[in-house]
């Protein structure tokens, strides 16, 4: 997977690619916080999908799209109250939320989920995001009306 970003007139744009299978890749692009557009790129008898996509990568790099190092991502935490050290039901809920956040953040070009923690009365899901404010808004909207709407807070783990 490759994720590239560019700030255009104060708006963060993303362009990313990943392998779908051995013969097909996905290219996904848009404005951070929005689903954007995507396309499949398939291998042909004359050219592999990786070579086709590499041409697009080179073009984006020429347009000054760059990777954002993981060390430059924000640590966004979604916190829930639990009883004591939490239960198996809490762990199952956390796993479902981690999957949801990977999808929500990935398709919005914002980042990914990287596990979580539980104990001492709280449970957290940890996400690494390129823009904290946009990610918090997207996550809040995606959790409203779901089993995860009972979170206690969404906060910047690096600011705590």
Short mmCIF file of N, CA and C in Angstrom, two decimals:
data_model
loop_
_atom_site.label_atom_id
_atom_site.label_comp_id
_atom_site.label_asym_id
_atom_site.label_seq_id
_atom_site.Cartn_x
_atom_site.Cartn_y
_atom_site.Cartn_z
N UNK A 1 0.84 -1.18 0.00
CA UNK A 1 0.00 0.00 0.00
C UNK A 1 0.88 1.23 0.00
N UNK A 2 0.46 2.21 -0.78
CA UNK A 2 1.16 3.48 -0.85
C UNK A 2 0.12 4.58 -0.69
N UNK A 3 0.38 5.53 0.21
CA UNK A 3 -0.52 6.66 0.43
C UNK A 3 0.26 7.94 0.22
N UNK A 4 -0.24 8.79 -0.67
CA UNK A 4 0.40 10.06 -0.97
C UNK A 4 -0.59 11.19 -0.68
N UNK A 5 -0.05 12.34 -0.28
CA UNK A 5 -0.89 13.49 0.10
C UNK A 5 -0.32 14.76 -0.50
N UNK A 6 -1.23 15.72 -0.72
CA UNK A 6 -0.81 17.04 -1.19
C UNK A 6 -1.84 18.06 -0.70
N UNK A 7 -1.34 19.15 -0.16
CA UNK A 7 -2.20 20.25 0.25
C UNK A 7 -2.37 21.18 -0.95
N UNK A 8 -3.62 21.32 -1.41
CA UNK A 8 -3.91 22.17 -2.56
C UNK A 8 -4.86 23.26 -2.10
N UNK A 9 -4.39 24.48 -2.09
CA UNK A 9 -5.20 25.63 -1.66
C UNK A 9 -5.82 25.42 -0.29
N UNK A 10 -5.03 24.85 0.64
CA UNK A 10 -5.48 24.65 2.01
C UNK A 10 -6.34 23.43 2.22
N UNK A 11 -6.49 22.60 1.20
CA UNK A 11 -7.31 21.39 1.30
C UNK A 11 -6.41 20.18 1.08
N UNK A 12 -6.45 19.24 2.01
CA UNK A 12 -5.60 18.04 1.92
C UNK A 12 -6.23 17.02 0.97
N UNK A 13 -5.46 16.64 -0.04
CA UNK A 13 -5.87 15.63 -1.02
C UNK A 13 -5.05 14.37 -0.80
N UNK A 14 -5.65 13.23 -1.08
CA UNK A 14 -4.94 11.95 -0.97
C UNK A 14 -5.00 11.20 -2.29
N UNK A 15 -4.03 10.33 -2.47
CA UNK A 15 -3.96 9.42 -3.60
C UNK A 15 -3.28 8.17 -3.06
N UNK A 16 -3.94 7.03 -3.21
CA UNK A 16 -3.36 5.79 -2.65
C UNK A 16 -3.64 4.61 -3.56
N UNK A 17 -2.86 3.58 -3.33
CA UNK A 17 -3.02 2.36 -4.10
C UNK A 17 -2.70 1.14 -3.24
N UNK A 18 -3.36 0.04 -3.54
CA UNK A 18 -3.07 -1.22 -2.87
C UNK A 18 -3.44 -2.36 -3.80
N UNK A 19 -2.90 -3.54 -3.51
CA UNK A 19 -3.19 -4.74 -4.30
C UNK A 19 -4.52 -5.33 -3.86
N UNK A 20 -5.38 -5.62 -4.83
CA UNK A 20 -6.64 -6.32 -4.54
C UNK A 20 -6.39 -7.82 -4.56
N UNK A 21 -5.63 -8.27 -5.56
CA UNK A 21 -5.22 -9.67 -5.68
C UNK A 21 -3.98 -9.70 -6.57
N UNK A 22 -3.61 -10.87 -7.06
CA UNK A 22 -2.36 -11.00 -7.83
C UNK A 22 -2.41 -10.34 -9.20
N UNK A 23 -3.62 -10.04 -9.69
CA UNK A 23 -3.74 -9.47 -11.04
C UNK A 23 -4.42 -8.11 -11.08
N UNK A 24 -4.78 -7.59 -9.91
CA UNK A 24 -5.53 -6.34 -9.88
C UNK A 24 -5.09 -5.46 -8.73
N UNK A 25 -5.00 -4.17 -8.99
CA UNK A 25 -4.72 -3.19 -7.96
C UNK A 25 -5.86 -2.18 -7.89
N UNK A 26 -5.93 -1.47 -6.78
CA UNK A 26 -6.93 -0.42 -6.59
C UNK A 26 -6.20 0.91 -6.48
N UNK A 27 -6.73 1.93 -7.14
CA UNK A 27 -6.25 3.29 -7.00
C UNK A 27 -7.43 4.08 -6.44
N UNK A 28 -7.18 4.85 -5.39
CA UNK A 28 -8.23 5.58 -4.66
C UNK A 28 -7.72 7.00 -4.40
N UNK A 29 -8.55 8.01 -4.70
CA UNK A 29 -8.11 9.39 -4.55
C UNK A 29 -9.28 10.30 -4.19
N UNK A 30 -8.93 11.45 -3.59
CA UNK A 30 -9.96 12.41 -3.26
C UNK A 30 -9.47 13.43 -2.26
N UNK A 31 -10.43 14.08 -1.59
CA UNK A 31 -10.16 15.07 -0.55
C UNK A 31 -10.26 14.37 0.79
N UNK A 32 -9.29 14.60 1.67
CA UNK A 32 -9.27 13.95 2.99
C UNK A 32 -10.60 14.20 3.70
N UNK A 33 -11.19 13.12 4.20
CA UNK A 33 -12.47 13.19 4.88
C UNK A 33 -13.64 12.79 4.00
N UNK A 34 -13.37 12.63 2.72
CA UNK A 34 -14.41 12.23 1.77
C UNK A 34 -14.04 10.90 1.13
N UNK A 35 -15.06 10.16 0.70
CA UNK A 35 -14.82 8.84 0.11
C UNK A 35 -14.01 8.92 -1.17
N UNK A 36 -14.20 9.95 -1.94
CA UNK A 36 -13.42 10.09 -3.16
C UNK A 36 -13.84 9.13 -4.25
N UNK A 37 -12.90 8.85 -5.11
CA UNK A 37 -13.14 7.96 -6.25
C UNK A 37 -12.13 6.83 -6.22
N UNK A 38 -12.46 5.75 -6.90
CA UNK A 38 -11.51 4.64 -7.00
C UNK A 38 -11.69 3.93 -8.33
N UNK A 39 -10.66 3.21 -8.68
CA UNK A 39 -10.72 2.40 -9.90
C UNK A 39 -9.85 1.16 -9.71
N UNK A 40 -10.20 0.13 -10.45
CA UNK A 40 -9.39 -1.08 -10.48
C UNK A 40 -8.46 -1.00 -11.69
N UNK A 41 -7.24 -1.47 -11.48
CA UNK A 41 -6.26 -1.53 -12.56
C UNK A 41 -5.84 -2.99 -12.68
N UNK A 42 -6.10 -3.58 -13.84
CA UNK A 42 -5.84 -5.01 -14.02
C UNK A 42 -4.66 -5.25 -14.95
N UNK A 43 -4.02 -6.38 -14.73
CA UNK A 43 -2.93 -6.79 -15.61
C UNK A 43 -3.50 -7.22 -16.96
N UNK A 44 -2.70 -7.03 -17.99
CA UNK A 44 -3.03 -7.52 -19.33
C UNK A 44 -1.92 -8.47 -19.76
N UNK A 45 -2.06 -9.03 -20.94
CA UNK A 45 -1.01 -9.92 -21.44
C UNK A 45 0.30 -9.17 -21.63
N UNK A 46 0.22 -7.87 -21.91
CA UNK A 46 1.41 -7.08 -22.22
C UNK A 46 1.98 -6.31 -21.04
N UNK A 47 1.16 -6.08 -19.99
CA UNK A 47 1.66 -5.25 -18.90
C UNK A 47 0.98 -5.60 -17.58
N UNK A 48 1.79 -5.71 -16.53
CA UNK A 48 1.24 -6.00 -15.21
C UNK A 48 0.58 -4.76 -14.63
N UNK A 49 -0.39 -4.96 -13.74
CA UNK A 49 -1.05 -3.81 -13.12
C UNK A 49 -0.06 -2.99 -12.31
N UNK A 50 0.98 -3.63 -11.76
CA UNK A 50 1.94 -2.88 -10.95
C UNK A 50 2.70 -1.87 -11.82
N UNK A 51 3.03 -2.23 -13.05
CA UNK A 51 3.71 -1.29 -13.95
C UNK A 51 2.78 -0.14 -14.34
N UNK A 52 1.52 -0.46 -14.57
CA UNK A 52 0.55 0.60 -14.90
C UNK A 52 0.42 1.58 -13.74
N UNK A 53 0.29 1.03 -12.53
CA UNK A 53 0.12 1.89 -11.36
C UNK A 53 1.40 2.67 -11.07
N UNK A 54 2.56 2.07 -11.33
CA UNK A 54 3.82 2.79 -11.09
C UNK A 54 3.91 4.05 -11.94
N UNK A 55 3.37 4.01 -13.14
CA UNK A 55 3.34 5.22 -13.98
C UNK A 55 2.51 6.31 -13.29
N UNK A 56 1.38 5.91 -12.69
CA UNK A 56 0.54 6.88 -11.99
C UNK A 56 1.24 7.41 -10.73
N UNK A 57 1.95 6.52 -10.02
CA UNK A 57 2.72 6.94 -8.84
C UNK A 57 3.75 7.99 -9.25
N UNK A 58 4.47 7.72 -10.31
CA UNK A 58 5.48 8.68 -10.78
C UNK A 58 4.86 10.02 -11.13
N UNK A 59 3.69 9.99 -11.75
CA UNK A 59 3.00 11.24 -12.10
C UNK A 59 2.61 12.01 -10.84
N UNK A 60 2.10 11.31 -9.83
CA UNK A 60 1.70 11.98 -8.58
C UNK A 60 2.91 12.57 -7.86
N UNK A 61 4.01 11.85 -7.87
CA UNK A 61 5.22 12.36 -7.23
C UNK A 61 5.69 13.61 -7.98
N UNK A 62 5.59 13.59 -9.31
CA UNK A 62 5.94 14.78 -10.10
C UNK A 62 5.02 15.96 -9.78
N UNK A 63 3.78 15.65 -9.37
CA UNK A 63 2.83 16.70 -8.97
C UNK A 63 3.06 17.12 -7.51
N UNK A 64 4.09 16.59 -6.90
CA UNK A 64 4.49 16.92 -5.52
C UNK A 64 3.59 16.29 -4.45
N UNK A 65 2.96 15.18 -4.77
CA UNK A 65 2.31 14.39 -3.73
C UNK A 65 3.41 13.66 -2.96
N UNK A 66 3.29 13.58 -1.65
CA UNK A 66 4.31 12.92 -0.84
C UNK A 66 3.66 12.04 0.22
N UNK A 67 4.43 11.11 0.74
CA UNK A 67 3.97 10.30 1.86
C UNK A 67 4.05 11.13 3.14
N UNK A 68 3.20 10.82 4.09
CA UNK A 68 3.28 11.42 5.42
C UNK A 68 3.77 10.33 6.36
N UNK A 69 4.95 10.53 6.90
CA UNK A 69 5.55 9.54 7.79
C UNK A 69 4.62 9.24 8.96
N UNK A 70 4.57 7.99 9.37
CA UNK A 70 3.71 7.59 10.48
C UNK A 70 4.01 8.40 11.74
N UNK A 71 5.25 8.81 11.91
CA UNK A 71 5.61 9.63 13.07
C UNK A 71 4.95 11.01 13.02
N UNK A 72 4.49 11.41 11.84
CA UNK A 72 3.83 12.70 11.68
C UNK A 72 2.30 12.58 11.70
N UNK A 73 1.79 11.38 11.95
CA UNK A 73 0.34 11.18 12.10
C UNK A 73 -0.07 11.54 13.53
N UNK A 74 -1.32 11.90 13.71
CA UNK A 74 -1.90 12.10 15.03
C UNK A 74 -2.35 10.76 15.59
N UNK A 75 -2.27 10.61 16.90
CA UNK A 75 -2.79 9.42 17.58
C UNK A 75 -4.18 9.77 18.10
N UNK A 76 -5.20 9.32 17.39
CA UNK A 76 -6.58 9.59 17.76
C UNK A 76 -7.12 8.39 18.53
N UNK A 77 -7.66 8.64 19.71
CA UNK A 77 -8.18 7.58 20.55
C UNK A 77 -9.68 7.75 20.75
N UNK A 78 -10.40 6.65 20.62
CA UNK A 78 -11.83 6.62 20.90
C UNK A 78 -11.99 5.84 22.20
N UNK A 79 -12.53 6.48 23.22
CA UNK A 79 -12.58 5.90 24.56
C UNK A 79 -14.01 5.53 24.95
N UNK A 80 -14.13 4.41 25.65
CA UNK A 80 -15.38 3.92 26.20
C UNK A 80 -15.17 3.59 27.68
N UNK A 81 -16.20 3.75 28.47
CA UNK A 81 -16.14 3.28 29.86
C UNK A 81 -16.46 1.79 29.87
N UNK A 82 -15.74 1.06 30.73
CA UNK A 82 -16.02 -0.37 30.96
C UNK A 82 -15.95 -0.62 32.45
N UNK A 83 -16.53 -1.72 32.87
CA UNK A 83 -16.43 -2.11 34.27
C UNK A 83 -15.08 -2.77 34.51
N UNK A 84 -14.31 -2.22 35.42
CA UNK A 84 -13.03 -2.82 35.81
C UNK A 84 -12.10 -3.02 34.64
N UNK A 85 -11.73 -4.27 34.41
CA UNK A 85 -10.79 -4.60 33.34
C UNK A 85 -11.50 -4.92 32.02
N UNK A 86 -12.84 -4.79 32.01
CA UNK A 86 -13.60 -5.06 30.79
C UNK A 86 -13.97 -6.52 30.68
N UNK A 87 -14.87 -6.83 29.77
CA UNK A 87 -15.38 -8.19 29.60
C UNK A 87 -15.08 -8.69 28.18
N UNK A 88 -15.39 -9.95 27.95
CA UNK A 88 -15.24 -10.50 26.60
C UNK A 88 -16.14 -9.76 25.61
N UNK A 89 -17.33 -9.34 26.07
CA UNK A 89 -18.22 -8.56 25.21
C UNK A 89 -17.58 -7.23 24.84
N UNK A 90 -16.88 -6.62 25.79
CA UNK A 90 -16.17 -5.38 25.49
C UNK A 90 -15.08 -5.61 24.45
N UNK A 91 -14.34 -6.69 24.60
CA UNK A 91 -13.28 -7.00 23.63
C UNK A 91 -13.85 -7.24 22.25
N UNK A 92 -14.98 -7.94 22.18
CA UNK A 92 -15.63 -8.17 20.89
C UNK A 92 -16.07 -6.84 20.25
N UNK A 93 -16.62 -5.97 21.07
CA UNK A 93 -17.06 -4.65 20.59
C UNK A 93 -15.85 -3.86 20.07
N UNK A 94 -14.76 -3.92 20.82
CA UNK A 94 -13.55 -3.20 20.39
C UNK A 94 -13.06 -3.74 19.05
N UNK A 95 -13.09 -5.04 18.86
CA UNK A 95 -12.65 -5.64 17.59
C UNK A 95 -13.55 -5.18 16.44
N UNK A 96 -14.85 -5.13 16.66
CA UNK A 96 -15.78 -4.65 15.62
C UNK A 96 -15.51 -3.18 15.29
N UNK A 97 -15.24 -2.38 16.32
CA UNK A 97 -14.97 -0.97 16.09
C UNK A 97 -13.65 -0.78 15.34
N UNK A 98 -12.64 -1.58 15.68
CA UNK A 98 -11.36 -1.49 14.99
C UNK A 98 -11.56 -1.75 13.49
N UNK A 99 -12.34 -2.78 13.16
CA UNK A 99 -12.62 -3.08 11.75
C UNK A 99 -13.34 -1.92 11.08
N UNK A 100 -14.33 -1.38 11.79
CA UNK A 100 -15.10 -0.25 11.24
C UNK A 100 -14.19 0.95 11.01
N UNK A 101 -13.33 1.26 11.96
CA UNK A 101 -12.46 2.42 11.83
C UNK A 101 -11.46 2.25 10.70
N UNK A 102 -10.94 1.03 10.52
CA UNK A 102 -10.04 0.79 9.39
C UNK A 102 -10.74 1.13 8.08
N UNK A 103 -11.99 0.71 7.95
CA UNK A 103 -12.74 0.97 6.74
C UNK A 103 -13.08 2.46 6.60
N UNK A 104 -13.64 3.05 7.65
CA UNK A 104 -14.05 4.46 7.60
C UNK A 104 -12.85 5.37 7.31
N UNK A 105 -11.78 5.20 8.06
CA UNK A 105 -10.61 6.06 7.87
C UNK A 105 -9.91 5.80 6.54
N UNK A 106 -9.84 4.53 6.17
CA UNK A 106 -9.20 4.18 4.90
C UNK A 106 -9.91 4.79 3.71
N UNK A 107 -11.23 4.63 3.64
CA UNK A 107 -11.99 5.14 2.50
C UNK A 107 -12.12 6.66 2.52
N UNK A 108 -11.81 7.29 3.66
CA UNK A 108 -11.81 8.76 3.72
C UNK A 108 -10.40 9.33 3.53
N UNK A 109 -9.43 8.45 3.27
CA UNK A 109 -8.06 8.91 3.04
C UNK A 109 -7.39 9.50 4.25
N UNK A 110 -7.83 9.08 5.45
CA UNK A 110 -7.34 9.73 6.67
C UNK A 110 -6.34 8.91 7.48
N UNK A 111 -6.32 7.60 7.33
CA UNK A 111 -5.40 6.81 8.14
C UNK A 111 -5.92 5.41 8.37
N UNK A 112 -5.58 4.86 9.54
CA UNK A 112 -5.97 3.49 9.83
C UNK A 112 -6.05 3.26 11.34
N UNK A 113 -6.65 2.16 11.71
CA UNK A 113 -6.75 1.75 13.11
C UNK A 113 -5.57 0.85 13.43
N UNK A 114 -5.06 0.99 14.66
CA UNK A 114 -3.89 0.20 15.04
C UNK A 114 -4.10 -0.46 16.40
N UNK A 115 -5.24 -1.11 16.57
CA UNK A 115 -5.48 -1.85 17.81
C UNK A 115 -6.11 -1.00 18.89
N UNK A 116 -5.90 -1.43 20.11
CA UNK A 116 -6.50 -0.72 21.23
C UNK A 116 -6.02 -1.27 22.55
N UNK A 117 -6.67 -0.81 23.61
CA UNK A 117 -6.32 -1.26 24.96
C UNK A 117 -7.59 -1.32 25.79
N UNK A 118 -7.48 -2.02 26.92
CA UNK A 118 -8.62 -2.13 27.82
C UNK A 118 -8.10 -2.36 29.23
N UNK A 119 -8.82 -1.82 30.20
CA UNK A 119 -8.47 -2.02 31.61
C UNK A 119 -8.62 -0.75 32.41
N UNK A 120 -8.69 -0.91 33.71
CA UNK A 120 -8.80 0.23 34.64
C UNK A 120 -9.97 1.15 34.32
N UNK A 121 -11.09 0.56 33.90
CA UNK A 121 -12.31 1.33 33.70
C UNK A 121 -12.51 1.94 32.33
N UNK A 122 -11.55 1.78 31.41
CA UNK A 122 -11.72 2.32 30.06
C UNK A 122 -11.26 1.32 29.01
N UNK A 123 -11.77 1.55 27.82
CA UNK A 123 -11.35 0.79 26.64
C UNK A 123 -11.12 1.82 25.55
N UNK A 124 -10.01 1.70 24.84
CA UNK A 124 -9.67 2.64 23.77
C UNK A 124 -9.40 1.90 22.47
N UNK A 125 -9.74 2.56 21.39
CA UNK A 125 -9.35 2.14 20.05
C UNK A 125 -8.40 3.20 19.54
N UNK A 126 -7.24 2.78 19.05
CA UNK A 126 -6.18 3.68 18.61
C UNK A 126 -6.16 3.78 17.09
N UNK A 127 -6.18 5.01 16.60
CA UNK A 127 -6.12 5.26 15.16
C UNK A 127 -5.00 6.26 14.88
N UNK A 128 -4.30 6.04 13.78
CA UNK A 128 -3.29 6.98 13.32
C UNK A 128 -3.88 7.73 12.13
N UNK A 129 -3.98 9.06 12.24
CA UNK A 129 -4.64 9.86 11.23
C UNK A 129 -3.77 11.04 10.80
N UNK A 130 -3.97 11.48 9.56
CA UNK A 130 -3.16 12.58 9.02
C UNK A 130 -3.72 13.95 9.38
N UNK A 131 -5.00 14.03 9.71
CA UNK A 131 -5.61 15.30 10.12
C UNK A 131 -6.59 14.99 11.26
N UNK A 132 -6.25 15.42 12.48
CA UNK A 132 -7.05 15.07 13.64
C UNK A 132 -8.47 15.62 13.56
N UNK A 133 -8.62 16.89 13.21
CA UNK A 133 -9.94 17.51 13.22
C UNK A 133 -10.88 16.88 12.20
N UNK A 134 -10.40 16.66 11.00
CA UNK A 134 -11.23 16.03 9.97
C UNK A 134 -11.58 14.61 10.39
N UNK A 135 -10.59 13.86 10.90
CA UNK A 135 -10.84 12.48 11.32
C UNK A 135 -11.87 12.42 12.45
N UNK A 136 -11.76 13.31 13.41
CA UNK A 136 -12.71 13.32 14.53
C UNK A 136 -14.13 13.56 14.02
N UNK A 137 -14.28 14.47 13.08
CA UNK A 137 -15.60 14.77 12.51
C UNK A 137 -16.15 13.55 11.76
N UNK A 138 -15.33 12.93 10.93
CA UNK A 138 -15.75 11.76 10.15
C UNK A 138 -16.11 10.61 11.09
N UNK A 139 -15.30 10.38 12.11
CA UNK A 139 -15.56 9.30 13.05
C UNK A 139 -16.85 9.56 13.83
N UNK A 140 -17.02 10.77 14.33
CA UNK A 140 -18.22 11.12 15.08
C UNK A 140 -19.47 10.84 14.24
N UNK A 141 -19.45 11.28 12.99
CA UNK A 141 -20.59 11.05 12.10
C UNK A 141 -20.81 9.56 11.86
N UNK A 142 -19.74 8.79 11.73
CA UNK A 142 -19.88 7.36 11.44
C UNK A 142 -20.34 6.55 12.66
N UNK A 143 -20.14 7.09 13.87
CA UNK A 143 -20.55 6.37 15.08
C UNK A 143 -21.97 6.71 15.52
N UNK A 144 -22.47 7.87 15.12
CA UNK A 144 -23.82 8.27 15.52
C UNK A 144 -24.83 7.21 15.08
N UNK A 145 -25.71 6.85 16.02
CA UNK A 145 -26.77 5.88 15.71
C UNK A 145 -26.32 4.45 15.60
N UNK A 146 -25.09 4.14 16.02
CA UNK A 146 -24.59 2.77 15.96
C UNK A 146 -24.37 2.24 17.38
N UNK A 147 -23.97 1.00 17.48
CA UNK A 147 -23.65 0.42 18.79
C UNK A 147 -22.46 1.11 19.45
N UNK A 148 -21.74 1.92 18.68
CA UNK A 148 -20.54 2.59 19.20
C UNK A 148 -20.80 4.04 19.61
N UNK A 149 -22.03 4.47 19.55
CA UNK A 149 -22.37 5.86 19.86
C UNK A 149 -22.17 6.20 21.34
N UNK A 150 -21.94 5.19 22.18
CA UNK A 150 -21.80 5.42 23.62
C UNK A 150 -20.35 5.69 24.04
N UNK A 151 -19.50 6.11 23.11
CA UNK A 151 -18.12 6.44 23.47
C UNK A 151 -18.14 7.61 24.45
N UNK A 152 -17.10 7.71 25.29
CA UNK A 152 -17.05 8.79 26.25
C UNK A 152 -16.31 10.01 25.69
N UNK A 153 -15.34 9.78 24.83
CA UNK A 153 -14.64 10.90 24.20
C UNK A 153 -13.78 10.40 23.06
N UNK A 154 -13.45 11.34 22.17
CA UNK A 154 -12.48 11.11 21.09
C UNK A 154 -11.41 12.18 21.33
N UNK A 155 -10.17 11.73 21.48
CA UNK A 155 -9.13 12.71 21.85
C UNK A 155 -7.80 12.39 21.20
N UNK A 156 -6.94 13.40 21.23
CA UNK A 156 -5.59 13.30 20.68
C UNK A 156 -4.68 12.71 21.74
N UNK A 157 -4.26 11.48 21.54
CA UNK A 157 -3.40 10.79 22.50
C UNK A 157 -2.05 11.44 22.67
N UNK A 158 -1.61 12.20 21.70
CA UNK A 158 -0.32 12.88 21.81
C UNK A 158 -0.40 14.15 22.64
N UNK A 159 -1.61 14.69 22.78
CA UNK A 159 -1.80 15.93 23.54
C UNK A 159 -2.05 15.66 25.04
N UNK A 160 -2.34 14.43 25.38
CA UNK A 160 -2.66 14.07 26.77
C UNK A 160 -1.39 13.91 27.60
#
